[in-house]
Coordinates of C-alpha atoms in Angstrom, one line a residue:
M26 CA 18.9 182.1 54.9
S27 CA 19.0 182.7 58.6
V28 CA 22.2 184.1 60.0
V29 CA 21.4 183.5 63.7
G30 CA 24.3 181.9 65.5
K31 CA 24.8 179.7 68.4
Q32 CA 27.5 179.0 70.9
L33 CA 28.5 175.3 71.0
N34 CA 30.1 175.1 74.5
P35 CA 28.5 176.3 77.8
V36 CA 29.0 179.5 79.4
Q37 CA 31.5 179.5 82.2
S38 CA 31.7 182.6 84.3
S39 CA 33.5 184.5 87.1
S40 CA 32.9 187.6 89.0
A41 CA 32.4 191.4 89.1
T42 CA 29.6 195.0 88.5
S43 CA 28.3 205.5 84.4
S44 CA 27.5 203.5 81.4
A45 CA 29.9 204.7 78.7
S46 CA 28.8 204.1 75.1
S47 CA 30.8 204.6 72.1
S48 CA 30.6 203.9 68.3
T49 CA 33.7 202.9 66.5
T50 CA 34.4 201.9 63.0
V51 CA 37.4 199.7 63.0
S52 CA 40.2 199.3 60.4
G53 CA 41.1 195.8 59.4
A54 CA 44.5 194.2 58.9
A55 CA 46.7 193.8 55.8
G56 CA 45.4 196.9 54.1
S57 CA 41.7 196.1 54.5
S58 CA 39.6 199.1 55.4
S59 CA 37.4 196.9 57.8
S60 CA 36.9 193.4 58.9
E61 CA 34.9 190.3 58.1
S62 CA 32.0 189.3 60.2
S63 CA 33.5 186.5 62.3
N64 CA 35.4 189.0 64.3
A65 CA 32.3 190.8 65.6
V66 CA 31.4 187.6 67.3
A67 CA 34.8 187.3 69.2
A68 CA 33.6 189.6 71.9
G69 CA 31.0 187.1 72.7
A70 CA 33.8 184.7 73.6
S71 CA 34.7 187.0 76.3
V72 CA 31.1 186.9 77.8
A73 CA 31.1 183.2 77.6
A74 CA 34.6 183.0 79.1
G75 CA 34.2 186.0 81.4
G76 CA 36.9 187.7 83.4
D77 CA 38.6 185.6 85.9
G78 CA 37.7 187.0 89.4
K79 CA 40.7 185.5 91.1
R80 CA 43.3 187.8 92.3
G81 CA 46.9 186.9 91.7
K82 CA 50.3 188.5 91.4
E83 CA 51.2 186.9 88.2
E84 CA 51.9 189.5 85.5
S85 CA 52.5 189.3 81.8
N86 CA 55.3 191.2 80.0
V87 CA 53.4 191.0 76.8
T88 CA 52.8 194.5 75.2
P89 CA 50.2 195.6 72.7
E90 CA 52.9 195.9 70.1
D91 CA 53.8 192.3 70.8
V92 CA 50.4 191.0 69.9
L93 CA 50.1 193.4 66.9
H94 CA 53.1 191.6 65.3
L95 CA 51.9 188.1 65.9
T96 CA 51.8 186.1 62.5
K97 CA 49.5 183.3 63.7
I98 CA 47.2 182.2 66.6
T99 CA 49.1 181.6 69.7
D100 CA 49.8 178.1 71.0
D101 CA 49.0 179.0 74.5
Y102 CA 47.5 181.8 76.6
L103 CA 50.0 184.7 77.1
C104 CA 48.8 185.5 80.6
S105 CA 47.7 183.7 83.6
A106 CA 43.9 183.6 84.5
N107 CA 45.0 185.2 87.6
A108 CA 46.3 188.3 85.7
N109 CA 42.8 189.8 85.9
V110 CA 43.3 191.7 89.0
F111 CA 40.8 194.3 87.9
E112 CA 38.1 191.7 88.0
I113 CA 36.7 192.6 84.5
D114 CA 33.8 190.4 83.8
F115 CA 31.8 190.4 80.4
T116 CA 28.2 189.9 81.2
R117 CA 26.4 190.4 77.9
F118 CA 27.2 190.5 74.3
K119 CA 24.9 191.1 71.2
I120 CA 25.4 191.7 67.6
R121 CA 22.8 193.2 65.3
D122 CA 22.7 193.7 61.5
L123 CA 22.5 197.4 61.0
E124 CA 20.8 197.2 57.8
S125 CA 17.8 195.1 58.8
G126 CA 17.8 195.8 62.6
A127 CA 17.8 192.0 63.3
V128 CA 19.5 190.7 66.4
L129 CA 21.9 188.0 65.1
F130 CA 23.2 186.8 68.3
E131 CA 22.9 187.4 71.9
I132 CA 24.3 186.0 75.1
A133 CA 24.1 187.1 78.7
K134 CA 25.0 185.8 82.1
P135 CA 22.0 185.1 84.5
P136 CA 21.7 187.8 87.1
S137 CA 22.4 185.2 89.7
E138 CA 26.0 184.8 88.2
Q139 CA 26.5 188.5 88.6
Y140 CA 26.3 190.4 91.9
P141 CA 23.8 188.9 94.3
D142 CA 21.5 191.6 95.8
G143 CA 23.3 193.3 98.9
L144 CA 26.5 191.6 98.5
S145 CA 29.9 193.4 97.7
I146 CA 32.3 191.8 95.2
E147 CA 34.5 190.7 98.0
E148 CA 31.5 188.7 99.6
T149 CA 30.6 187.6 96.2
M150 CA 33.9 186.2 95.5
L151 CA 34.3 184.7 99.0
A152 CA 31.0 182.8 98.6
A153 CA 32.1 181.6 95.1
A154 CA 35.4 180.4 96.6
E155 CA 33.6 178.4 99.4
D156 CA 31.6 176.6 96.7
L157 CA 34.6 175.5 94.6
S158 CA 35.6 171.9 94.5
L159 CA 39.0 170.4 93.5
D160 CA 37.4 169.5 90.2
D161 CA 36.5 173.1 89.6
T162 CA 39.9 174.4 90.0
A163 CA 41.7 171.6 87.9
D164 CA 41.9 173.6 84.8
P165 CA 43.1 177.2 85.3
N166 CA 42.2 178.1 81.7
A167 CA 38.5 176.8 81.9
G168 CA 36.2 179.3 80.3
R169 CA 38.8 181.1 78.4
Y170 CA 37.8 179.3 75.0
V171 CA 34.5 179.4 73.2
R172 CA 33.3 177.8 69.9
Y173 CA 30.6 179.3 67.7
Q174 CA 28.7 178.0 64.6
F175 CA 27.0 180.4 62.1
T176 CA 25.2 179.8 58.8
P177 CA 27.0 180.8 55.5
A178 CA 24.9 183.9 55.2
F179 CA 26.7 185.4 58.2
L180 CA 29.7 186.0 55.9
N181 CA 27.6 188.1 53.6
L182 CA 26.7 190.7 56.2
K183 CA 27.8 194.4 55.4
T184 CA 27.6 196.4 58.7
V185 CA 26.8 195.2 62.2
G186 CA 26.8 196.8 65.8
A187 CA 28.4 194.7 68.5
T188 CA 27.3 195.7 72.0
V189 CA 29.3 194.5 75.0
E190 CA 28.5 195.0 78.6
F191 CA 31.0 194.3 81.3
T192 CA 31.7 195.0 84.9
V193 CA 34.7 196.0 87.0
G194 CA 35.8 195.3 90.6
S195 CA 37.2 197.5 93.4
Q196 CA 40.0 199.0 91.3
P197 CA 39.6 201.9 88.7
V198 CA 40.4 200.6 85.3
N199 CA 42.6 203.1 83.1
N200 CA 43.1 202.8 79.4
F201 CA 41.2 199.7 79.0
R202 CA 42.1 198.2 75.5
M203 CA 41.1 195.1 73.5
I204 CA 43.2 193.9 70.5
E205 CA 41.6 191.0 68.5
R206 CA 43.5 189.0 65.9
H207 CA 41.6 186.8 63.5
F208 CA 43.0 184.1 61.4
F209 CA 41.9 181.5 58.9
R210 CA 44.4 178.7 59.3
D211 CA 47.7 180.8 59.3
R212 CA 46.4 183.8 57.2
L213 CA 45.6 186.9 59.0
L214 CA 42.0 188.0 58.3
K215 CA 42.0 191.3 60.3
T216 CA 42.9 193.1 63.5
F217 CA 40.5 195.0 65.6
D218 CA 41.9 197.5 68.1
F219 CA 39.3 199.2 70.6
E220 CA 39.8 201.7 73.3
F221 CA 37.3 201.4 76.2
G222 CA 38.8 204.2 78.1
Y223 CA 38.3 204.7 81.9
C224 CA 35.9 202.7 84.1
I225 CA 35.2 203.6 87.7
P226 CA 35.3 200.9 90.5
Y227 CA 32.3 198.7 90.7
S228 CA 30.8 200.0 87.6
K229 CA 28.8 198.3 84.9
N230 CA 29.8 199.7 81.3
T231 CA 28.2 199.3 77.9
C232 CA 29.8 199.9 74.6
E233 CA 28.8 199.4 71.0
H234 CA 31.2 199.2 68.2
I235 CA 30.2 199.5 64.6
Y236 CA 31.7 196.9 62.1
E237 CA 31.8 197.6 58.3
F238 CA 32.6 194.4 56.6
P239 CA 34.4 194.2 53.2
N240 CA 33.5 191.9 50.3
L241 CA 35.3 188.6 50.8
P242 CA 36.7 186.8 47.9
P243 CA 34.4 183.9 46.9
D244 CA 37.1 181.4 47.1
L245 CA 38.0 182.5 50.7
V246 CA 34.3 182.4 51.7
A247 CA 34.0 178.8 50.2
E248 CA 37.0 177.7 52.1
M249 CA 35.8 179.2 55.5
I250 CA 32.5 177.5 55.1
S251 CA 34.0 174.1 54.2
S252 CA 36.6 174.2 56.8
P253 CA 34.6 174.6 60.1
F254 CA 36.6 175.9 63.2
E255 CA 39.6 176.8 61.1
T256 CA 38.7 180.4 61.5
R257 CA 40.1 181.4 65.0
S258 CA 40.7 184.4 67.1
D259 CA 42.9 185.6 70.0
S260 CA 41.3 188.4 72.1
F261 CA 43.8 190.4 74.3
Y262 CA 42.8 192.8 76.9
F263 CA 45.1 195.5 78.4
V264 CA 44.9 197.8 81.2
E265 CA 47.5 200.6 81.0
N266 CA 49.4 198.5 78.5
R267 CA 49.5 195.5 80.8
L268 CA 47.9 192.4 79.5
V269 CA 45.2 191.3 81.9
M270 CA 43.1 188.9 79.9
H271 CA 43.5 186.6 77.0
N272 CA 40.5 184.6 75.4
K273 CA 40.3 182.3 72.5
A274 CA 37.4 181.3 70.1
D275 CA 36.9 179.5 66.9
Y276 CA 34.0 179.6 64.2
A277 CA 32.2 177.5 61.9
Y278 CA 30.1 178.9 59.1
D279 CA 28.3 175.7 58.0
G280 CA 25.1 175.8 60.2
G281 CA 22.2 174.7 58.4
I282 CA 24.0 172.8 55.8
I283 CA 22.8 169.3 55.1
V284 CA 25.5 167.1 53.8

């Protein structure tokens, strides 16, 4: 059975543009040595959601320790879209099955949505702002949520590599960290905690993390397949322990099933 997935809502983007690569094996939550496959796709939510290029002074007091102790999906976003003052923008995401080498999912922003040739990030942002209408700015959280659908076979994967490409703006980014919390209903499936390190201003950065998935209990797999979009994730992004981005996603694993 095919495991290729699809994104069910359209890409909405923002702004931003060394290549630092790393390989990480991530420990899961609740005593699990690793995580289940829906989490590898969560980074794709960030590509679809993108970083919000709007500058603002709104800051969040939420710490990494706070989100690591959450017992369920948050009801709302824990920081403003304007908190992304570093103009972090996710531009490409790909996951591949390391056993077969097959690309399972890939999404990328068109080059036209990244830096136009010859324009600085400030010029790009100014041009984008001039094109905004009242309707475009009505929902400050537009683009921070993504929905995905995969086939049941996706839950049987053992090891995948997740590659993410992102750009940053005019400020250096120190101690860039991502924490992802994945739940099925109110049950914590796993927590991923990644360190991206330091990014120089106006850089494009690429990183691949290696995910080793545990064997899921058959009853849990069956529930996840029969309950589309009840598997959900919160992705929190910190710079020097300050929350600058918060994206959400949910997942279905019933693709290709004929009722």
